[in-house]
PDB file of C-alpha atoms and ligand atoms in Angstrom:
ATOM      1  CA  MET A 272      53.230  64.046  47.872  1.00 90.00           C
ATOM      2  CA  ILE A 273      55.763  65.939  45.744  1.00 93.00           C
ATOM      3  CA  SER A 274      58.232  63.558  44.065  1.00 94.00           C
ATOM      4  CA  GLU A 275      62.006  63.927  44.328  1.00 94.00           C
ATOM      5  CA  ALA A 276      62.137  64.543  40.556  1.00 95.00           C
ATOM      6  CA  GLU A 277      59.661  67.462  40.854  1.00 96.00           C
ATOM      7  CA  TYR A 278      61.666  68.817  43.779  1.00 96.00           C
ATOM      8  CA  SER A 279      64.969  68.639  41.838  1.00 96.00           C
ATOM      9  CA  LYS A 280      63.443  70.707  39.033  1.00 96.00           C
ATOM     10  CA  PHE A 281      62.200  73.280  41.566  1.00 97.00           C
ATOM     11  CA  VAL A 282      65.587  73.752  43.306  1.00 96.00           C
ATOM     12  CA  PRO A 283      67.178  76.041  40.614  1.00 96.00           C
ATOM     13  CA  SER A 284      64.173  78.394  40.644  1.00 96.00           C
ATOM     14  CA  VAL A 285      64.522  78.860  44.427  1.00 94.00           C
ATOM     15  CA  ALA A 286      68.247  79.536  44.028  1.00 92.00           C
ATOM     16  CA  THR A 287      67.644  82.128  41.290  1.00 94.00           C
ATOM     17  CA  ASN A 288      64.589  83.863  42.721  1.00 93.00           C
ATOM     18  CA  LEU A 289      65.036  83.510  46.487  1.00 88.00           C
ATOM     19  CA  GLY A 290      68.818  83.189  46.767  1.00 85.00           C
ATOM     20  CA  ILE A 291      68.447  79.992  48.821  1.00 87.00           C
ATOM     21  CA  ASP A 292      70.435  76.908  47.841  1.00 88.00           C
ATOM     22  CA  LEU A 293      68.108  74.036  48.732  1.00 91.00           C
ATOM     23  CA  ASN A 294      70.918  71.545  48.110  1.00 90.00           C
ATOM     24  CA  SER A 295      72.170  72.486  51.576  1.00 89.00           C
ATOM     25  CA  TYR A 296      68.850  71.606  53.246  1.00 91.00           C
ATOM     26  CA  LYS A 297      67.410  68.177  54.068  1.00 90.00           C
ATOM     27  CA  PRO A 298      65.185  67.277  51.075  1.00 91.00           C
ATOM     28  CA  GLN A 299      62.596  65.192  52.978  1.00 91.00           C
ATOM     29  CA  GLN A 300      61.705  68.016  55.352  1.00 89.00           C
ATOM     30  CA  MET A 301      61.607  70.625  52.596  1.00 92.00           C
ATOM     31  CA  ILE A 302      59.428  68.378  50.408  1.00 95.00           C
ATOM     32  CA  ARG A 303      56.998  67.860  53.303  1.00 93.00           C
ATOM     33  CA  ARG A 304      56.761  71.590  53.976  1.00 92.00           C
ATOM     34  CA  LEU A 305      56.401  72.475  50.306  1.00 95.00           C
ATOM     35  CA  ASP A 306      53.749  69.826  49.876  1.00 95.00           C
ATOM     36  CA  GLY A 307      51.548  71.534  52.471  1.00 94.00           C
ATOM     37  CA  TYR A 308      52.307  74.957  50.988  1.00 95.00           C
ATOM     38  CA  THR A 309      51.427  74.038  47.382  1.00 96.00           C
ATOM     39  CA  LYS A 310      48.264  72.211  48.503  1.00 96.00           C
ATOM     40  CA  ARG A 311      47.097  75.339  50.363  1.00 95.00           C
ATOM     41  CA  LYS A 312      47.832  77.418  47.254  1.00 95.00           C
ATOM     42  CA  GLY A 313      46.128  74.851  45.002  1.00 96.00           C
ATOM     43  CA  MET A 314      49.045  74.687  42.560  1.00 96.00           C
ATOM     44  CA  SER A 315      51.741  72.263  41.496  1.00 96.00           C
ATOM     45  CA  LEU A 316      55.383  72.717  42.517  1.00 97.00           C
ATOM     46  CA  ALA A 317      56.297  73.340  38.870  1.00 97.00           C
ATOM     47  CA  ASP A 318      53.775  76.212  38.702  1.00 96.00           C
ATOM     48  CA  LEU A 319      55.096  77.651  41.970  1.00 97.00           C
ATOM     49  CA  GLY A 320      58.621  77.512  40.534  1.00 97.00           C
ATOM     50  CA  LYS A 321      57.464  79.579  37.522  1.00 97.00           C
ATOM     51  CA  LEU A 322      55.361  81.967  39.609  1.00 96.00           C
ATOM     52  CA  ILE A 323      58.205  83.011  41.911  1.00 96.00           C
ATOM     53  CA  GLY A 324      60.148  84.013  38.796  1.00 95.00           C
ATOM     54  CA  THR A 325      57.514  86.566  37.774  1.00 96.00           C
ATOM     55  CA  ASP A 326      55.738  87.609  40.986  1.00 95.00           C
ATOM     56  CA  LYS A 327      57.977  89.274  43.605  1.00 91.00           C
ATOM     57  CA  GLY A 328      55.209  89.130  46.231  1.00 92.00           C
ATOM     58  CA  GLU A 329      54.871  85.357  45.826  1.00 93.00           C
ATOM     59  CA  ALA A 330      58.655  84.987  45.976  1.00 92.00           C
ATOM     60  CA  LEU A 331      58.815  86.923  49.262  1.00 86.00           C
ATOM     61  CA  GLN A 332      55.887  84.956  50.683  1.00 88.00           C
ATOM     62  CA  LEU A 333      57.604  81.670  49.877  1.00 91.00           C
ATOM     63  CA  ARG A 334      60.880  82.943  51.346  1.00 86.00           C
ATOM     64  CA  ASP A 335      59.073  83.923  54.566  1.00 81.00           C
ATOM     65  CA  PHE A 336      57.428  80.493  54.696  1.00 86.00           C
ATOM     66  CA  MET A 337      60.665  78.611  54.114  1.00 84.00           C
ATOM     67  CA  THR A 338      62.766  80.551  56.601  1.00 79.00           C
ATOM     68  CA  ILE A 339      60.512  79.925  59.666  1.00 82.00           C
ATOM     69  CA  ASN A 340      61.112  82.955  61.850  1.00 85.00           C
ATOM     70  CA  VAL A 341      59.760  81.687  65.180  1.00 87.00           C
ATOM     71  CA  SER A 342      61.724  83.245  68.038  1.00 92.00           C
ATOM     72  CA  GLU A 343      61.303  84.936  71.397  1.00 95.00           C
ATOM     73  CA  PHE A 344      63.336  86.834  73.977  1.00 97.00           C
ATOM     74  CA  PHE A 345      65.096  84.570  76.525  1.00 97.00           C
ATOM     75  CA  ARG A 346      64.068  81.535  74.449  1.00 95.00           C
ATOM     76  CA  ASP A 347      64.824  78.378  76.488  1.00 93.00           C
ATOM     77  CA  LYS A 348      65.468  80.530  79.530  1.00 94.00           C
ATOM     78  CA  HIS A 349      67.364  77.857  81.430  1.00 95.00           C
ATOM     79  CA  GLN A 350      70.025  77.827  78.721  1.00 95.00           C
ATOM     80  CA  PHE A 351      70.392  81.590  78.825  1.00 96.00           C
ATOM     81  CA  GLU A 352      70.869  81.230  82.579  1.00 96.00           C
ATOM     82  CA  LEU A 353      73.699  78.762  81.957  1.00 96.00           C
ATOM     83  CA  LEU A 354      75.224  81.171  79.472  1.00 97.00           C
ATOM     84  CA  GLN A 355      75.008  83.904  82.079  1.00 97.00           C
ATOM     85  CA  LYS A 356      76.534  81.733  84.802  1.00 97.00           C
ATOM     86  CA  LYS A 357      79.266  79.950  82.830  1.00 96.00           C
ATOM     87  CA  ALA A 358      80.240  81.566  79.545  1.00 98.00           C
ATOM     88  CA  LEU A 359      79.753  85.281  80.133  1.00 98.00           C
ATOM     89  CA  PRO A 360      81.667  85.611  83.442  1.00 98.00           C
ATOM     90  CA  GLU A 361      84.574  83.652  81.951  1.00 98.00           C
ATOM     91  CA  LEU A 362      84.652  85.827  78.830  1.00 98.00           C
ATOM     92  CA  LEU A 363      84.259  89.050  80.795  1.00 98.00           C
ATOM     93  CA  SER A 364      87.169  88.075  83.030  1.00 97.00           C
ATOM     94  CA  GLN A 365      89.344  88.046  79.883  1.00 96.00           C
ATOM     95  CA  ARG A 366      88.126  91.243  78.219  1.00 96.00           C
ATOM     96  CA  SER A 367      85.674  93.995  79.022  1.00 96.00           C
ATOM     97  CA  ARG A 368      84.189  94.442  75.523  1.00 98.00           C
ATOM     98  CA  LEU A 369      82.752  91.301  73.962  1.00 98.00           C
ATOM     99  CA  LYS A 370      82.235  90.550  70.295  1.00 98.00           C
ATOM    100  CA  VAL A 371      79.066  88.504  69.821  1.00 98.00           C
ATOM    101  CA  TRP A 372      77.207  87.206  66.770  1.00 98.00           C
ATOM    102  CA  SER A 373      73.610  85.992  66.721  1.00 98.00           C
ATOM    103  CA  ALA A 374      73.567  83.994  63.462  1.00 98.00           C
ATOM    104  CA  GLY A 375      70.008  83.401  62.243  1.00 97.00           C
ATOM    105  CA  ALA A 376      68.735  86.193  64.470  1.00 97.00           C
ATOM    106  CA  SER A 377      65.158  86.333  63.156  1.00 96.00           C
ATOM    107  CA  HIS A 378      63.306  89.321  64.699  1.00 97.00           C
ATOM    108  CA  GLY A 379      66.276  90.155  66.920  1.00 98.00           C
ATOM    109  CA  GLY A 380      64.917  88.811  70.219  1.00 98.00           C
ATOM    110  CA  GLU A 381      67.982  86.625  70.711  1.00 98.00           C
ATOM    111  CA  ALA A 382      70.560  89.361  70.002  1.00 98.00           C
ATOM    112  CA  TYR A 383      68.655  91.826  72.186  1.00 98.00           C
ATOM    113  CA  THR A 384      68.455  89.235  74.984  1.00 98.00           C
ATOM    114  CA  LEU A 385      72.254  89.163  74.932  1.00 98.00           C
ATOM    115  CA  ALA A 386      72.398  92.963  74.887  1.00 98.00           C
ATOM    116  CA  ILE A 387      70.109  93.102  77.931  1.00 98.00           C
ATOM    117  CA  MET A 388      72.115  90.461  79.819  1.00 98.00           C
ATOM    118  CA  LEU A 389      75.428  92.166  79.090  1.00 98.00           C
ATOM    119  CA  SER A 390      74.018  95.585  79.947  1.00 97.00           C
ATOM    120  CA  GLU A 391      72.967  94.195  83.337  1.00 97.00           C
ATOM    121  CA  MET A 392      76.266  92.414  83.939  1.00 97.00           C
ATOM    122  CA  THR A 393      78.563  95.258  82.851  1.00 97.00           C
ATOM    123  CA  ARG A 394      76.413  98.253  83.846  1.00 94.00           C
ATOM    124  CA  GLY A 395      75.668  99.524  80.362  1.00 89.00           C
ATOM    125  CA  LYS A 396      79.247  99.281  79.013  1.00 94.00           C
ATOM    126  CA  PRO A 397      79.376  98.895  75.189  1.00 95.00           C
ATOM    127  CA  HIS A 398      79.807  95.534  73.442  1.00 98.00           C
ATOM    128  CA  ASP A 399      79.852  94.605  69.756  1.00 98.00           C
ATOM    129  CA  ILE A 400      76.727  92.586  69.063  1.00 98.00           C
ATOM    130  CA  LEU A 401      75.771  91.608  65.533  1.00 98.00           C
ATOM    131  CA  GLY A 402      72.532  89.905  64.481  1.00 98.00           C
ATOM    132  CA  SER A 403      72.219  88.450  60.988  1.00 97.00           C
ATOM    133  CA  ASP A 404      69.604  86.599  59.003  1.00 95.00           C
ATOM    134  CA  LEU A 405      68.860  85.888  55.367  1.00 89.00           C
ATOM    135  CA  ASP A 406      65.309  87.165  55.659  1.00 88.00           C
ATOM    136  CA  LYS A 407      65.178  90.911  54.934  1.00 87.00           C
ATOM    137  CA  THR A 408      61.576  91.343  56.086  1.00 87.00           C
ATOM    138  CA  ILE A 409      62.244  90.016  59.583  1.00 92.00           C
ATOM    139  CA  LEU A 410      65.526  91.951  59.810  1.00 95.00           C
ATOM    140  CA  LYS A 411      63.650  95.223  59.388  1.00 96.00           C
ATOM    141  CA  ARG A 412      61.676  94.502  62.561  1.00 96.00           C
ATOM    142  CA  ALA A 413      64.893  93.529  64.332  1.00 98.00           C
ATOM    143  CA  ALA A 414      66.605  96.782  63.317  1.00 98.00           C
ATOM    144  CA  ASP A 415      63.526  98.784  64.365  1.00 98.00           C
ATOM    145  CA  GLY A 416      63.635  97.157  67.819  1.00 98.00           C
ATOM    146  CA  GLY A 417      60.053  95.934  67.493  1.00 97.00           C
ATOM    147  CA  PRO A 418      57.118  95.759  67.537  1.00 97.00           C
ATOM    148  CA  TYR A 419      57.120  92.610  69.700  1.00 96.00           C
ATOM    149  CA  SER A 420      54.015  90.815  70.926  1.00 94.00           C
ATOM    150  CA  ALA A 421      53.310  89.823  74.529  1.00 95.00           C
ATOM    151  CA  ALA A 422      54.171  86.241  73.479  1.00 92.00           C
ATOM    152  CA  ASP A 423      57.587  87.375  72.162  1.00 95.00           C
ATOM    153  CA  VAL A 424      58.502  88.888  75.538  1.00 96.00           C
ATOM    154  CA  ARG A 425      56.739  86.437  77.858  1.00 95.00           C
ATOM    155  CA  ALA A 426      60.006  84.979  79.219  1.00 96.00           C
ATOM    156  CA  VAL A 427      61.575  88.355  79.979  1.00 97.00           C
ATOM    157  CA  PRO A 428      61.850  88.779  83.770  1.00 97.00           C
ATOM    158  CA  ALA A 429      59.410  91.525  84.888  1.00 97.00           C
ATOM    159  CA  PRO A 430      62.069  93.987  86.169  1.00 98.00           C
ATOM    160  CA  LEU A 431      63.995  93.694  82.886  1.00 98.00           C
ATOM    161  CA  LEU A 432      60.822  94.155  80.863  1.00 98.00           C
ATOM    162  CA  LYS A 433      60.099  97.344  82.752  1.00 97.00           C
ATOM    163  CA  LYS A 434      63.653  98.622  82.454  1.00 98.00           C
ATOM    164  CA  HIS A 435      64.563  97.749  78.865  1.00 98.00           C
ATOM    165  CA  PHE A 436      61.287  97.912  76.908  1.00 98.00           C
ATOM    166  CA  LYS A 437      58.732 100.539  75.936  1.00 97.00           C
ATOM    167  CA  ALA A 438      55.100  99.425  75.757  1.00 96.00           C
ATOM    168  CA  VAL A 439      53.193 100.978  72.846  1.00 94.00           C
ATOM    169  CA  ASP A 440      49.517  99.991  72.609  1.00 93.00           C
ATOM    170  CA  ASP A 441      49.570  96.172  72.747  1.00 91.00           C
ATOM    171  CA  SER A 442      53.192  95.881  71.609  1.00 97.00           C
ATOM    172  CA  TYR A 443      56.685  96.214  73.018  1.00 98.00           C
ATOM    173  CA  TYR A 444      59.824  97.884  71.662  1.00 98.00           C
ATOM    174  CA  VAL A 445      63.328  97.561  73.099  1.00 98.00           C
ATOM    175  CA  SER A 446      64.678 100.748  74.683  1.00 98.00           C
ATOM    176  CA  ASP A 447      66.878 103.028  72.569  1.00 97.00           C
ATOM    177  CA  GLU A 448      69.904 102.104  74.665  1.00 97.00           C
ATOM    178  CA  ILE A 449      69.463  98.383  73.962  1.00 98.00           C
ATOM    179  CA  LYS A 450      68.623  99.030  70.298  1.00 98.00           C
ATOM    180  CA  ARG A 451      71.806 101.078  69.830  1.00 97.00           C
ATOM    181  CA  GLY A 452      73.873  98.188  71.189  1.00 97.00           C
ATOM    182  CA  VAL A 453      72.993  95.748  68.382  1.00 98.00           C
ATOM    183  CA  ARG A 454      73.630  95.992  64.649  1.00 98.00           C
ATOM    184  CA  PHE A 455      71.844  93.829  62.098  1.00 98.00           C
ATOM    185  CA  LYS A 456      72.813  92.733  58.616  1.00 97.00           C
ATOM    186  CA  GLU A 457      71.576  90.410  55.919  1.00 95.00           C
ATOM    187  CA  GLN A 458      73.682  87.284  55.641  1.00 94.00           C
ATOM    188  CA  ASN A 459      73.138  83.835  54.231  1.00 93.00           C
ATOM    189  CA  LEU A 460      75.039  81.428  56.479  1.00 95.00           C
ATOM    190  CA  LEU A 461      75.653  79.133  53.540  1.00 91.00           C
ATOM    191  CA  LYS A 462      77.580  81.746  51.564  1.00 88.00           C
ATOM    192  CA  GLY A 463      79.865  84.701  52.003  1.00 81.00           C
ATOM    193  CA  MET A 464      82.288  85.943  54.582  1.00 89.00           C
ATOM    194  CA  PHE A 465      81.930  85.474  58.329  1.00 94.00           C
ATOM    195  CA  PRO A 466      82.897  87.905  61.075  1.00 95.00           C
ATOM    196  CA  SER A 467      86.141  87.019  62.880  1.00 96.00           C
ATOM    197  CA  ASP A 468      87.685  87.188  66.371  1.00 97.00           C
ATOM    198  CA  LEU A 469      84.368  86.475  68.059  1.00 98.00           C
ATOM    199  CA  ASP A 470      83.936  85.717  71.740  1.00 98.00           C
ATOM    200  CA  LEU A 471      80.529  84.142  71.363  1.00 98.00           C
ATOM    201  CA  ILE A 472      78.357  82.837  68.534  1.00 98.00           C
ATOM    202  CA  LEU A 473      74.685  82.071  69.057  1.00 98.00           C
ATOM    203  CA  CYS A 474      73.261  79.862  66.322  1.00 98.00           C
ATOM    204  CA  ARG A 475      70.079  78.407  67.741  1.00 97.00           C
ATOM    205  CA  ASN A 476      67.208  76.688  65.963  1.00 94.00           C
ATOM    206  CA  VAL A 477      68.623  77.645  62.574  1.00 94.00           C
ATOM    207  CA  VAL A 478      70.386  74.581  61.165  1.00 93.00           C
ATOM    208  CA  ILE A 479      67.620  72.083  61.907  1.00 86.00           C
ATOM    209  CA  TYR A 480      66.765  71.808  58.215  1.00 85.00           C
ATOM    210  CA  PHE A 481      70.361  71.941  56.964  1.00 92.00           C
ATOM    211  CA  SER A 482      71.939  68.827  55.446  1.00 92.00           C
ATOM    212  CA  ASP A 483      74.706  67.160  57.491  1.00 92.00           C
ATOM    213  CA  ASP A 484      77.308  68.394  54.996  1.00 93.00           C
ATOM    214  CA  ALA A 485      76.084  71.992  55.276  1.00 93.00           C
ATOM    215  CA  LYS A 486      76.111  71.746  59.099  1.00 95.00           C
ATOM    216  CA  ASP A 487      79.636  70.415  59.036  1.00 94.00           C
ATOM    217  CA  ILE A 488      80.908  73.242  56.810  1.00 94.00           C
ATOM    218  CA  LEU A 489      79.115  75.804  58.978  1.00 96.00           C
ATOM    219  CA  ASN A 490      80.475  74.438  62.261  1.00 96.00           C
ATOM    220  CA  LYS A 491      84.021  74.523  60.882  1.00 95.00           C
ATOM    221  CA  ALA A 492      83.471  78.139  59.851  1.00 96.00           C
ATOM    222  CA  PHE A 493      82.094  78.954  63.319  1.00 97.00           C
ATOM    223  CA  HIS A 494      85.167  77.382  64.906  1.00 97.00           C
ATOM    224  CA  LYS A 495      87.428  79.515  62.721  1.00 96.00           C
ATOM    225  CA  ALA A 496      85.423  82.687  63.469  1.00 97.00           C
ATOM    226  CA  LEU A 497      85.843  82.275  67.245  1.00 97.00           C
ATOM    227  CA  LYS A 498      88.784  83.470  69.320  1.00 96.00           C
ATOM    228  CA  PRO A 499      90.621  80.759  71.297  1.00 94.00           C
ATOM    229  CA  GLY A 500      88.361  80.030  74.274  1.00 96.00           C
ATOM    230  CA  GLY A 501      85.324  81.485  72.443  1.00 98.00           C
ATOM    231  CA  TRP A 502      81.897  79.926  72.949  1.00 98.00           C
ATOM    232  CA  LEU A 503      79.238  78.490  70.653  1.00 98.00           C
ATOM    233  CA  PHE A 504      75.651  78.507  71.934  1.00 98.00           C
ATOM    234  CA  ILE A 505      73.262  76.200  70.022  1.00 97.00           C
ATOM    235  CA  GLY A 506      69.547  75.369  70.307  1.00 94.00           C
ATOM    236  CA  GLY A 507      68.021  73.338  73.131  1.00 89.00           C
ATOM    237  CA  THR A 508      67.144  70.378  70.890  1.00 88.00           C
ATOM    238  CA  GLU A 509      70.411  70.425  68.955  1.00 93.00           C
ATOM    239  CA  THR A 510      73.723  68.600  69.389  1.00 93.00           C
ATOM    240  CA  LEU A 511      77.091  69.452  67.917  1.00 94.00           C
ATOM    241  CA  HIS A 512      78.121  66.158  66.343  1.00 90.00           C
ATOM    242  CA  LYS A 513      81.827  65.304  66.428  1.00 91.00           C
ATOM    243  CA  ALA A 514      82.479  68.300  68.676  1.00 95.00           C
ATOM    244  CA  ASP A 515      86.024  67.100  69.589  1.00 95.00           C
ATOM    245  CA  GLU A 516      86.994  66.644  65.957  1.00 94.00           C
ATOM    246  CA  LEU A 517      85.782  70.158  65.252  1.00 95.00           C
ATOM    247  CA  GLY A 518      87.845  71.512  68.145  1.00 96.00           C
ATOM    248  CA  PHE A 519      85.064  72.186  70.660  1.00 97.00           C
ATOM    249  CA  GLU A 520      84.526  70.888  74.182  1.00 97.00           C
ATOM    250  CA  ARG A 521      80.983  70.499  75.478  1.00 96.00           C
ATOM    251  CA  VAL A 522      80.492  72.471  78.685  1.00 96.00           C
ATOM    252  CA  GLU A 523      76.696  72.224  78.955  1.00 94.00           C
ATOM    253  CA  SER A 524      74.104  70.648  76.666  1.00 89.00           C
ATOM    254  CA  SER A 525      73.895  73.748  74.431  1.00 95.00           C
ATOM    255  CA  LEU A 526      77.217  75.382  75.243  1.00 98.00           C
ATOM    256  CA  TYR A 527      80.542  74.536  73.624  1.00 98.00           C
ATOM    257  CA  ARG A 528      83.950  76.145  74.066  1.00 98.00           C
ATOM    258  CA  LYS A 529      86.685  76.318  71.388  1.00 97.00           C
ATOM    259  CA  THR A 530      89.590  74.318  72.793  1.00 95.00           C
ATOM    260  CA  ALA A 531      93.036  75.813  73.318  1.00 88.00           C
ATOM    261  CA  ALA A 532      94.618  72.836  71.522  1.00 87.00           C
ATOM    262  CA  SER A 533      92.514  73.370  68.393  1.00 87.00           C
ATOM    263  CA  ALA A 534      93.348  77.091  68.429  1.00 83.00           C
ATOM    264  CA  ARG A 535      97.080  76.196  68.588  1.00 84.00           C
ATOM    265  CA  LEU A 536      96.698  73.784  65.654  1.00 84.00           C
ATOM    266  CA  GLU A 537      94.887  76.482  63.704  1.00 84.00           C
ATOM    267  CA  ARG A 538      97.685  78.977  64.325  1.00 82.00           C
ATOM    268  CA  ALA A 539     100.323  76.430  63.282  1.00 82.00           C
ATOM    269  CA  ALA A 540      98.527  75.545  60.010  1.00 76.00           C
TER     270      ALA A 540
HETATM  271  C1  SAM B  75      63.563  79.510  63.981  1.00 95.10           C
HETATM  272  S1  SAM B  75      64.424  81.020  63.699  1.00 95.10           S
HETATM  273  C2  SAM B  75      65.509  81.034  65.073  1.00 95.10           C
HETATM  274  C3  SAM B  75      65.719  82.413  65.626  1.00 95.10           C
HETATM  275  C4  SAM B  75      66.593  82.480  66.883  1.00 95.10           C
HETATM  276  N1  SAM B  75      67.921  82.030  66.594  1.00 95.10           N
HETATM  277  C5  SAM B  75      65.991  81.664  67.989  1.00 95.10           C
HETATM  278  O1  SAM B  75      66.464  80.585  68.307  1.00 95.10           O
HETATM  279  O2  SAM B  75      64.973  82.096  68.541  1.00 95.10           O
HETATM  280  C6  SAM B  75      65.475  80.532  62.354  1.00 95.10           C
HETATM  281  C7  SAM B  75      66.057  81.726  61.587  1.00 95.10           C
HETATM  282  O3  SAM B  75      67.126  81.246  60.768  1.00 95.10           O
HETATM  283  C8  SAM B  75      67.095  81.955  59.557  1.00 95.10           C
HETATM  284  N2  SAM B  75      67.792  81.170  58.532  1.00 95.10           N
HETATM  285  C9  SAM B  75      67.426  79.989  57.958  1.00 95.10           C
HETATM  286  N3  SAM B  75      68.327  79.612  57.029  1.00 95.10           N
HETATM  287  C10 SAM B  75      69.288  80.566  57.026  1.00 95.10           C
HETATM  288  C11 SAM B  75      70.492  80.758  56.292  1.00 95.10           C
HETATM  289  N4  SAM B  75      70.873  79.886  55.358  1.00 95.10           N
HETATM  290  N5  SAM B  75      71.235  81.868  56.552  1.00 95.10           N
HETATM  291  C12 SAM B  75      70.867  82.772  57.486  1.00 95.10           C
HETATM  292  N6  SAM B  75      69.728  82.653  58.215  1.00 95.10           N
HETATM  293  C13 SAM B  75      68.959  81.564  57.997  1.00 95.10           C
HETATM  294  C14 SAM B  75      65.622  82.124  59.266  1.00 95.10           C
HETATM  295  O4  SAM B  75      65.391  83.211  58.367  1.00 95.10           O
HETATM  296  C15 SAM B  75      65.043  82.368  60.657  1.00 95.10           C
HETATM  297  O5  SAM B  75      64.894  83.723  60.943  1.00 95.10           O
END
């Protein structure tokens, strides 16, 4: 197994060559993953650190491996149903055009799921939906609206699949209307500026490898980025620790609402 000392020496190379600050990720999990990766490659971690400085292809391959892009449309369908029943009607009763951010959007399935749900609920009216990820390769597929495999779309209800997707050979693409409704951009959640005045943030299955400190900073930034009464939708296996302290109330297991009291405190600060 890779030692902590070897890992510490590797961290700066990843920051320089991949733009990922491993100090914000849990070291044990990263070490375990990198151990498998270097064994498959038959090289030491020190050699991998040097290689990614000279070989762009290897750097991209490692970035793809470390970012773990697994996703699908209507992932954890039950939770999307709760979003549709609880959060969206409440938000749509307050304003007709919603501002939504899928943070860690991977191939775009999550952001497009939202676009499909909102298109159905508001009869094709426009909304502002942004998908972001730090992985450029996967973002290209998101922006192209596909191709998606049968596995990627397996949870899409049949009538919605027929209505909002085009089948090309063995793959699927979202319809032009749905594609036009979502914009994608590269963004590292651990750096840079966040969008503001959001009604809904989806950040699901992204922070599982983040350190507790990084999660805490991110959740505070999410709270700030939401409008009063805005919602945060997290992954099915995740919990928002110290939700009250952050200024969120838990409505369902994966759904949190920014409290009015915390919004007032924010305004007064
Ligand atoms: C497992 S996928 C989750 C995709 C989607 N949210 C879902 O639940 O199906 C995790 C995504 O988070 C992205 N990611 C990981 N660390 C990130 C960071 N620091 N900033 C932005 N995106 C990140 C990865 O590139 C990957 O596409």
